[in-house]
mmCIF file of C-alpha atoms in Angstrom:
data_model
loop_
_atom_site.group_PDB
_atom_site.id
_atom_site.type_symbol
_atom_site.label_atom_id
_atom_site.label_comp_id
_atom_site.label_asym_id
_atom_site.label_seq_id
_atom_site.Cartn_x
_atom_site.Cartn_y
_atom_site.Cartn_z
ATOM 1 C CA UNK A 233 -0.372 4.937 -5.579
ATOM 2 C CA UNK A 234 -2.933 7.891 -5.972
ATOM 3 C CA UNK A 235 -5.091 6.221 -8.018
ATOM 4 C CA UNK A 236 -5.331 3.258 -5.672
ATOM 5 C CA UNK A 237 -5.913 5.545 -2.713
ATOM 6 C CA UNK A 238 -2.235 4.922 -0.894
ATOM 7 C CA UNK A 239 -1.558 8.189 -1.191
ATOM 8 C CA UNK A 240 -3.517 11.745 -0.143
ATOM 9 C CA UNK A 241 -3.615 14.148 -3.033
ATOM 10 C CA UNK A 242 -2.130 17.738 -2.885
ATOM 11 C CA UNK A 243 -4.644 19.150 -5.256
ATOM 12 C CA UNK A 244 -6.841 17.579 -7.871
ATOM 13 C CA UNK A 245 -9.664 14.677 -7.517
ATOM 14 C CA UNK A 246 -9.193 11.422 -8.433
ATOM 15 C CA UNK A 247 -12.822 9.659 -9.858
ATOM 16 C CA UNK A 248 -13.692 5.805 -9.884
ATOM 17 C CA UNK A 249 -16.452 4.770 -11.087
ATOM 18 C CA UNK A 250 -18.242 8.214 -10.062
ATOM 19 C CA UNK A 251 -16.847 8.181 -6.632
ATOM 20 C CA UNK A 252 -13.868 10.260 -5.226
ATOM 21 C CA UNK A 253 -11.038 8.014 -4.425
ATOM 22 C CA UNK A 254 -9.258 9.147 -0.660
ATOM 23 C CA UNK A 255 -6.505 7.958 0.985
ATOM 24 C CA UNK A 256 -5.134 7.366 4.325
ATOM 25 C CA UNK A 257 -6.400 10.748 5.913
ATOM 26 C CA UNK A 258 -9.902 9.403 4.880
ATOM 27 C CA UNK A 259 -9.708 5.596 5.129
ATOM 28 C CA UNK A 260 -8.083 3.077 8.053
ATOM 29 C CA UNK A 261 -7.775 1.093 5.344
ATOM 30 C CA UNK A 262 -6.937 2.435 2.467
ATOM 31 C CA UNK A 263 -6.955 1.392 -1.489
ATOM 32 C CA UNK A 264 -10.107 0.679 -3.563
ATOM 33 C CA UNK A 265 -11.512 -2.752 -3.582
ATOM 34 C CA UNK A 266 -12.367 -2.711 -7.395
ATOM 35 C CA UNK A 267 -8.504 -2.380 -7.906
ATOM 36 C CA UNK A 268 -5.244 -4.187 -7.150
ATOM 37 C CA UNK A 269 -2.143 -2.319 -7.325
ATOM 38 C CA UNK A 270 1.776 -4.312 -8.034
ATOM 39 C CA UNK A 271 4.260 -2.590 -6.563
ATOM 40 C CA UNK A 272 7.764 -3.358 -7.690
ATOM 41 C CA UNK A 273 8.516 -4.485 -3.900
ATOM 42 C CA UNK A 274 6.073 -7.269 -5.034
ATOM 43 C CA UNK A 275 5.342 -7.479 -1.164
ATOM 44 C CA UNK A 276 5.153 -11.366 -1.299
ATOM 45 C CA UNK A 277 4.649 -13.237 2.584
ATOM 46 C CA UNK A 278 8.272 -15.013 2.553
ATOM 47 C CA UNK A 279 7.483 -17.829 4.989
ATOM 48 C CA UNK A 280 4.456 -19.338 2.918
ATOM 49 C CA UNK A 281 4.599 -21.384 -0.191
ATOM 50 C CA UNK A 282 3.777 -19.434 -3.787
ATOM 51 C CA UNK A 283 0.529 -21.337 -3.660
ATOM 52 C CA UNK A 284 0.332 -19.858 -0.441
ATOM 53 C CA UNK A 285 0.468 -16.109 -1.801
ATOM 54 C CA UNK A 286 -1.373 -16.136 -4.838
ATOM 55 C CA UNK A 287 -4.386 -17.404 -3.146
ATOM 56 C CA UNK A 288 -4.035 -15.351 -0.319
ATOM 57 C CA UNK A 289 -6.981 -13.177 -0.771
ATOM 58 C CA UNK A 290 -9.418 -16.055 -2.229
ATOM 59 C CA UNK A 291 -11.970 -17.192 0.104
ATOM 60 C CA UNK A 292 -12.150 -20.509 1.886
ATOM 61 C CA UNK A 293 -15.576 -21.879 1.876
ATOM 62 C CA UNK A 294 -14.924 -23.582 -1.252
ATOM 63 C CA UNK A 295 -11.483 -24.612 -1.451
ATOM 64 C CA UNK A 296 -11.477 -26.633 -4.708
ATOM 65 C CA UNK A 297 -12.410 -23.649 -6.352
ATOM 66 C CA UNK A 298 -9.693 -21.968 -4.581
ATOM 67 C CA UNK A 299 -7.311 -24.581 -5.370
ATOM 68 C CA UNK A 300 -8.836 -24.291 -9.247
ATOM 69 C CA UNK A 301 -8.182 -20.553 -9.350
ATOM 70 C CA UNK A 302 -4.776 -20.849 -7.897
ATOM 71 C CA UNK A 303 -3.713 -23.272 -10.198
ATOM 72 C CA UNK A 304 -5.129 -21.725 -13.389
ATOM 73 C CA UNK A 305 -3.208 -18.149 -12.134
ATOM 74 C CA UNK A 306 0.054 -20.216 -11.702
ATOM 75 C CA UNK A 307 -0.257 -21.620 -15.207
ATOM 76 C CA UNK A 308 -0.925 -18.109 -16.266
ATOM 77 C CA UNK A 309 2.475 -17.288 -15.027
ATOM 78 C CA UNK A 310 4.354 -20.463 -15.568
ATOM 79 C CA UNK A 311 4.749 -20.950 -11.922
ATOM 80 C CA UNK A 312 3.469 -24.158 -11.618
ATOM 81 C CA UNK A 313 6.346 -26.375 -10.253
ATOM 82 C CA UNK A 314 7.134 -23.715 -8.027
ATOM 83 C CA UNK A 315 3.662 -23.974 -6.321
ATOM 84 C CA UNK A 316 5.226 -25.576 -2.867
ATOM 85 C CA UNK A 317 8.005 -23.529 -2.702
ATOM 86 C CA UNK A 318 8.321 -21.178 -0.329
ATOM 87 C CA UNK A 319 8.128 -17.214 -1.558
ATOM 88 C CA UNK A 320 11.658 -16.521 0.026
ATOM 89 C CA UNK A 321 13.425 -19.309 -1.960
ATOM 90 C CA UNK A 322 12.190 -17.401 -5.274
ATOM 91 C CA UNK A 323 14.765 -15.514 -7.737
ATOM 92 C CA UNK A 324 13.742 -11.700 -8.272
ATOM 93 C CA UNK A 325 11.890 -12.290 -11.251
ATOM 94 C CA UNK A 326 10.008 -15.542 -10.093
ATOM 95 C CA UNK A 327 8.507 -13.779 -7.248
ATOM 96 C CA UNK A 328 7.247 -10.914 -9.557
ATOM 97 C CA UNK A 329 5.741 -12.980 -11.237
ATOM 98 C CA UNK A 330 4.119 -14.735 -8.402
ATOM 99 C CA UNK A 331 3.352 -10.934 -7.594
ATOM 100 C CA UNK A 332 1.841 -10.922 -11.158
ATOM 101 C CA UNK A 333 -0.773 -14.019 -10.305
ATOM 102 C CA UNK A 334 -1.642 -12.490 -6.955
ATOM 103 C CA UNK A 335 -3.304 -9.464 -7.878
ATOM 104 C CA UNK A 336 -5.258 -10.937 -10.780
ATOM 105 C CA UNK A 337 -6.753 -13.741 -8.302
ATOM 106 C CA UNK A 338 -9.946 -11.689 -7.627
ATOM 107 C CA UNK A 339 -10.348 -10.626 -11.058
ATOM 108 C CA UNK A 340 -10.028 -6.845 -10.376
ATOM 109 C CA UNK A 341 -12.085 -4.758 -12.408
ATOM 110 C CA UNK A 342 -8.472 -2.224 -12.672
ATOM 111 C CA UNK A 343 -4.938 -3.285 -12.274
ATOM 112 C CA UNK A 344 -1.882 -0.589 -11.557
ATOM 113 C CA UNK A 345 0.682 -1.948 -12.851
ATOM 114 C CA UNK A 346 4.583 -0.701 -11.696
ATOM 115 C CA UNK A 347 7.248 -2.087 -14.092
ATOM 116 C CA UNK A 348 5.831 -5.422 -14.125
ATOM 117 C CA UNK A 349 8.140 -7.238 -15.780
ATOM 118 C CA UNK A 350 11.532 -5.699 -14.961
ATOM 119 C CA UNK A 351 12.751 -8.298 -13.080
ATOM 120 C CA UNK A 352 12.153 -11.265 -15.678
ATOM 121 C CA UNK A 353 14.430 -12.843 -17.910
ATOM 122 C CA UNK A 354 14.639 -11.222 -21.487
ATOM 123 C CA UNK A 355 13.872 -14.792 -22.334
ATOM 124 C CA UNK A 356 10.377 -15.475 -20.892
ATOM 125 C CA UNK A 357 9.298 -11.677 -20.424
ATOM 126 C CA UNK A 358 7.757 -11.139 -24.305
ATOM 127 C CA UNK A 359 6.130 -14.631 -23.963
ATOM 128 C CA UNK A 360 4.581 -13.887 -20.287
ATOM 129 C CA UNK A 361 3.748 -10.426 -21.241
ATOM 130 C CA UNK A 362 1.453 -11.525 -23.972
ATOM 131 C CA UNK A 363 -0.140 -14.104 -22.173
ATOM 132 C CA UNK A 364 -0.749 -11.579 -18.922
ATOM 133 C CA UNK A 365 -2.085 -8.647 -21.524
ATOM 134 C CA UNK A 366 -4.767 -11.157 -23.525
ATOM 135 C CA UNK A 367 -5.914 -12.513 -20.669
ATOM 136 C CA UNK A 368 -6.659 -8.572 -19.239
ATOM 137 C CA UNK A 369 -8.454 -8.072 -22.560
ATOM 138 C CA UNK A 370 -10.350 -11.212 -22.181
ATOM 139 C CA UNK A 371 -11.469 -10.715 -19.089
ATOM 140 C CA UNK A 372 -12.357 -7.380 -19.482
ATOM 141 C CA UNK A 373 -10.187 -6.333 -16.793
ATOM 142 C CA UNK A 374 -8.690 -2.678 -17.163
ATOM 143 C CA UNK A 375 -4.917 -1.902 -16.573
ATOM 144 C CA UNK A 376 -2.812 1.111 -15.898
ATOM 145 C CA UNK A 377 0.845 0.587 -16.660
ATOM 146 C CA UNK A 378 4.038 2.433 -15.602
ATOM 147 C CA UNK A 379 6.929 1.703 -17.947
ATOM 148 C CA UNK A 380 10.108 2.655 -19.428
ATOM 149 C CA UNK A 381 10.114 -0.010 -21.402
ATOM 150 C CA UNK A 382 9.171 0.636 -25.044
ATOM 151 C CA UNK A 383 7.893 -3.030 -25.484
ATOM 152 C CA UNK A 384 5.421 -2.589 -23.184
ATOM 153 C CA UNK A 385 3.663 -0.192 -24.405
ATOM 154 C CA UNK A 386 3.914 -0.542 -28.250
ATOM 155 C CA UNK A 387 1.441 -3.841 -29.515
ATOM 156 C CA UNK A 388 -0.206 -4.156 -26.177
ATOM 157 C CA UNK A 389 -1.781 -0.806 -24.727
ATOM 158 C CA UNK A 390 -4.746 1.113 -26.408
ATOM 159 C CA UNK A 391 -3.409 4.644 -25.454
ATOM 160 C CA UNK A 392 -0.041 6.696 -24.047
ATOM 161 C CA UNK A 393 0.467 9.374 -21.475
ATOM 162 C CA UNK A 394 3.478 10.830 -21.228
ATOM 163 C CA UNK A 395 4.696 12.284 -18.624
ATOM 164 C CA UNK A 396 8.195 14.166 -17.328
ATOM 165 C CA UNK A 397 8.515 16.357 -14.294
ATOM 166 C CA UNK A 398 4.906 15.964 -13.240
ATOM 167 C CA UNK A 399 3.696 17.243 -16.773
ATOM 168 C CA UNK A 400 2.124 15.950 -19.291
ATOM 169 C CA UNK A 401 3.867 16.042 -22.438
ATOM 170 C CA UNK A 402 1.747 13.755 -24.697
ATOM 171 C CA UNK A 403 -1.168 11.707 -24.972
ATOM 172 C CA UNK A 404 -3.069 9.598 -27.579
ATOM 173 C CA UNK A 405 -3.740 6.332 -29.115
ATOM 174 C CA UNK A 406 -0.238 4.538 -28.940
ATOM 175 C CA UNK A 407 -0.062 4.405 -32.585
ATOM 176 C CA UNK A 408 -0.295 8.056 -32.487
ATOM 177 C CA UNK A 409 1.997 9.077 -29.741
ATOM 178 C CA UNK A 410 4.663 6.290 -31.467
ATOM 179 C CA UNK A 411 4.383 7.995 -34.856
ATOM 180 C CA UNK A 412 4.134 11.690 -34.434
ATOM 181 C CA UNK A 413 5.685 12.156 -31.401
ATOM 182 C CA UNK A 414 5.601 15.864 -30.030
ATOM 183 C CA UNK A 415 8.981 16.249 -29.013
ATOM 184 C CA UNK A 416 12.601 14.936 -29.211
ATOM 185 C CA UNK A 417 11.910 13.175 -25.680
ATOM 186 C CA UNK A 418 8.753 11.316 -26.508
ATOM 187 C CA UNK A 419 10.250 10.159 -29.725
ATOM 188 C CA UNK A 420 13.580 9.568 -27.491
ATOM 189 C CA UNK A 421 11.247 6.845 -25.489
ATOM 190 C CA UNK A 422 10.933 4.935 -28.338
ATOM 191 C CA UNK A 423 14.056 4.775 -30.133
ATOM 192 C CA UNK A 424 17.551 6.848 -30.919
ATOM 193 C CA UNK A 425 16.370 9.768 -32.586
ATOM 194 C CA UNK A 426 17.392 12.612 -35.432
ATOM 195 C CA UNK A 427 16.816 15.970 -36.207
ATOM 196 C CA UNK A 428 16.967 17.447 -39.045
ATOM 197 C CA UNK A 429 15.622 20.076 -41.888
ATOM 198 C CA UNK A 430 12.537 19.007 -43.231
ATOM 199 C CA UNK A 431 13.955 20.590 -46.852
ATOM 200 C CA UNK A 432 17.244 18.436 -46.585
ATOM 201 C CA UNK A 433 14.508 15.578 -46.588
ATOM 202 C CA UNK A 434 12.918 16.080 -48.863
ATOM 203 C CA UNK A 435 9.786 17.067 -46.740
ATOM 204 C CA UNK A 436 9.117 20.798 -48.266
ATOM 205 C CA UNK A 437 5.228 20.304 -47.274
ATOM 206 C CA UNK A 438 6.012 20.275 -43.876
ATOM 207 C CA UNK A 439 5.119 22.729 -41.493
ATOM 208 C CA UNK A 440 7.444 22.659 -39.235
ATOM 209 C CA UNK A 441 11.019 23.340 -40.065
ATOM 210 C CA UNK A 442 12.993 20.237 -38.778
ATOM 211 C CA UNK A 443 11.662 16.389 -38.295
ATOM 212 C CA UNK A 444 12.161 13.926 -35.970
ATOM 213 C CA UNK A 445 13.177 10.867 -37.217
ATOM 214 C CA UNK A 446 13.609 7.447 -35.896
ATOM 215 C CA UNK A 447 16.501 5.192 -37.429
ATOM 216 C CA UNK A 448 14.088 2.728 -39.084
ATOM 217 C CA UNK A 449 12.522 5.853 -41.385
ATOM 218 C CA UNK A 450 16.077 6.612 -43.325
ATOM 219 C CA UNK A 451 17.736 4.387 -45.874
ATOM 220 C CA UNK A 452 20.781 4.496 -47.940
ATOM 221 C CA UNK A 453 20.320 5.944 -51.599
ATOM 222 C CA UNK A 454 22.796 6.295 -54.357
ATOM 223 C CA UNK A 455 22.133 10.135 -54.343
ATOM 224 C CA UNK A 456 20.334 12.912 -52.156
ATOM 225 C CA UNK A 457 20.350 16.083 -50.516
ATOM 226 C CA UNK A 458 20.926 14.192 -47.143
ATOM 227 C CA UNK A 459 25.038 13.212 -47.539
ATOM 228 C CA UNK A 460 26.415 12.034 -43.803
ATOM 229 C CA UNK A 461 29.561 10.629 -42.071
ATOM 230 C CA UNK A 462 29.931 7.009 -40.557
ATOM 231 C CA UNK A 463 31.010 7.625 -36.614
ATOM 232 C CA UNK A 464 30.316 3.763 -35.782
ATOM 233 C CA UNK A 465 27.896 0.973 -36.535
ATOM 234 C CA UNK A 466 26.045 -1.135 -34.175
ATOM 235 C CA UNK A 467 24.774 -5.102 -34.358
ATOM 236 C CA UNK A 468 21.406 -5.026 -33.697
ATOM 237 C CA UNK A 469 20.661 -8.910 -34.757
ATOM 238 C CA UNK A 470 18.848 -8.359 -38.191
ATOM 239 C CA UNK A 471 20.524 -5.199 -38.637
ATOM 240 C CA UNK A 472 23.031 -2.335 -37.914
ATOM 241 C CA UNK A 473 22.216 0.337 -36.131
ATOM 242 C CA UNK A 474 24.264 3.214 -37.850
ATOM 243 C CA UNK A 475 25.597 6.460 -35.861
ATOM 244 C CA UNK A 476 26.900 9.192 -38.765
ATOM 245 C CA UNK A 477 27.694 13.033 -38.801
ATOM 246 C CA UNK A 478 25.156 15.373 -40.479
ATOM 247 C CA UNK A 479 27.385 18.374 -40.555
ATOM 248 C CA UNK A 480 27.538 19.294 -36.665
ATOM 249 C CA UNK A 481 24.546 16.782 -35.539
ATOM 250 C CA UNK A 482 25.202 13.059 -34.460
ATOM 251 C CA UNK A 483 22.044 11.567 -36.666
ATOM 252 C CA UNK A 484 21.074 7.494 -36.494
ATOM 253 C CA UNK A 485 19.905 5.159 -38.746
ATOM 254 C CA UNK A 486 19.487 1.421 -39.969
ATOM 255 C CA UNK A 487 21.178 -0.458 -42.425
ATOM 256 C CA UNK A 488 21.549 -4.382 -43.531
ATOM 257 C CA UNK A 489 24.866 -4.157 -43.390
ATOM 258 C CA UNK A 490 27.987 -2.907 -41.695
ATOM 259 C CA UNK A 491 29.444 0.907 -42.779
ATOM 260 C CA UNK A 492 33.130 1.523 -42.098
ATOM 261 C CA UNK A 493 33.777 4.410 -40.120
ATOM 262 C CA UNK A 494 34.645 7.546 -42.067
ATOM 263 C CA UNK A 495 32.429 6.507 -44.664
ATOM 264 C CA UNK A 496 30.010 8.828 -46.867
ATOM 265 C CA UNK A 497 26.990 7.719 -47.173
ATOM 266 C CA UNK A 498 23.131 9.562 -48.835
ATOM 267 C CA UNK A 499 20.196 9.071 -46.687
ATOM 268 C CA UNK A 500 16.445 9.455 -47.840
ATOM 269 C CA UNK A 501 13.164 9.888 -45.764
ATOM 270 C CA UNK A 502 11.325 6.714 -46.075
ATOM 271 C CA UNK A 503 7.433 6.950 -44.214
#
């Protein structure tokens, strides 16, 4: 909402292009016209068809290329057969994604993206967000994302900022930040995650003197320095997801197949 000028900053400056971007003390209307912003209120016109919405903002003088536009947006978003339906008729995740197709109309030069697919169906949301994040890079058209979700952010976005109580805890590529996170949190983001002694891994090169370490970097071995206790074991679909005792730490980690509880298991470091 700062960047897009809905909100007046405390302190800093917020650049676009060269230019300051102000908010409502400075503009009657406020936001930036090179940008569209998605709230997760999706703030959709009930009483008009999805059509209706997504070409809201396109102009009128020629209306088969507004009709065109519309159509190729709905497509985008697999809205299609929902184009005469009125907005207010729409489940929670079909109007986001009517949101979705709304503020890529104009072909914004930025988009501000707010948890944009949080309301949609596990089953459609990896599909749409592939299709919505090539067309961005195809078109050239920047995007800003706020996300909890790991899948989001991982495969799709060039670089990560991090942020918790209005700091800024890390920030790189999004290969980087994934796989040398800076603290237990970040790497928490991701994944479960374990600490332990770099020595007990094997990892005497090391500078520091304990690791993080997601579940997917430690595998079961005949023999190691690394012995643990089963707690529980978790389906994941292709694999278990593995919750053991490393002395007085709860540690994670995968394996193909189920471990009875109580087990004794030997882990190794695996890059």
């Amino acid at each position: 909402r700062l960047i897009y000028g809905l909100l007046d900053a405390d302190s800093g400056t917020v650049i676009w292009n060269g230019l300051p971007v102000t908010g409502p003390k400075f503009n009657l209307v406020p936001g930036v016209d090179s940008m569209k912003y998605l709230p997760q209120d999706f703030d959709l016109m009930p009483f008009i068809s999805v059509a209706e919405n997504v070409g809201k903002f396109l102009s009128n003088i020629y209306p088969q290329h507004k009709k065109n536009r519309v159509d190729e947006l709905l497509d985008l978003v697999e809205m299609t057969e929902f184009a005469n339906v009125k907005a207010k008729f729409l489940s929670g995740g079909q109007m986001q994604r009517v949101a979705l197709a709304r503020v890529l109309a104009l072909e914004p030069e930025l988009v501000l993206f707010d948890e944009p697919f949080s309301h949609i169906d596990n089953f459609r949301k990896n599909h749409l967000r592939r299709r919505i994040f090539s067309y961005l890079k195809n078109k050239n058209i920047g995007c800003i994302i706020a996300t909890h979700d790991r899948a989001d952010i991982l495969g799709f976005t060039d670089d990560t900022l991090v942020i918790k109580d209005a700091q800024m805890l890390a920030f790189g590529t999004s290969e980087e930040v994934f796989r040398k996170p800076v603290s237990r949190y970040v790497a928490s983001l991701y994944d479960e995650v374990s600490v332990f002694p770099a020595e007990v891994l094997g990892l005497s090169e090391c500078s520091e003197k304990e690791v993080l370490v997601y579940p997917f970097q430690l595998k079961v071995v005949p023999q190691s320095l690394c012995q643990v206790r089963v707690v529980q074991s978790y389906f994941r679909g292709h694999t278990y997801l593995v919750e053991a005792h490393f002395f007085d730490r709860i540690i994670f980690f995968e394996h193909p197949t189920f471990l009875a509880a109580q087990s004794t298991v030997y882990l190794q470091y695996v890059a």
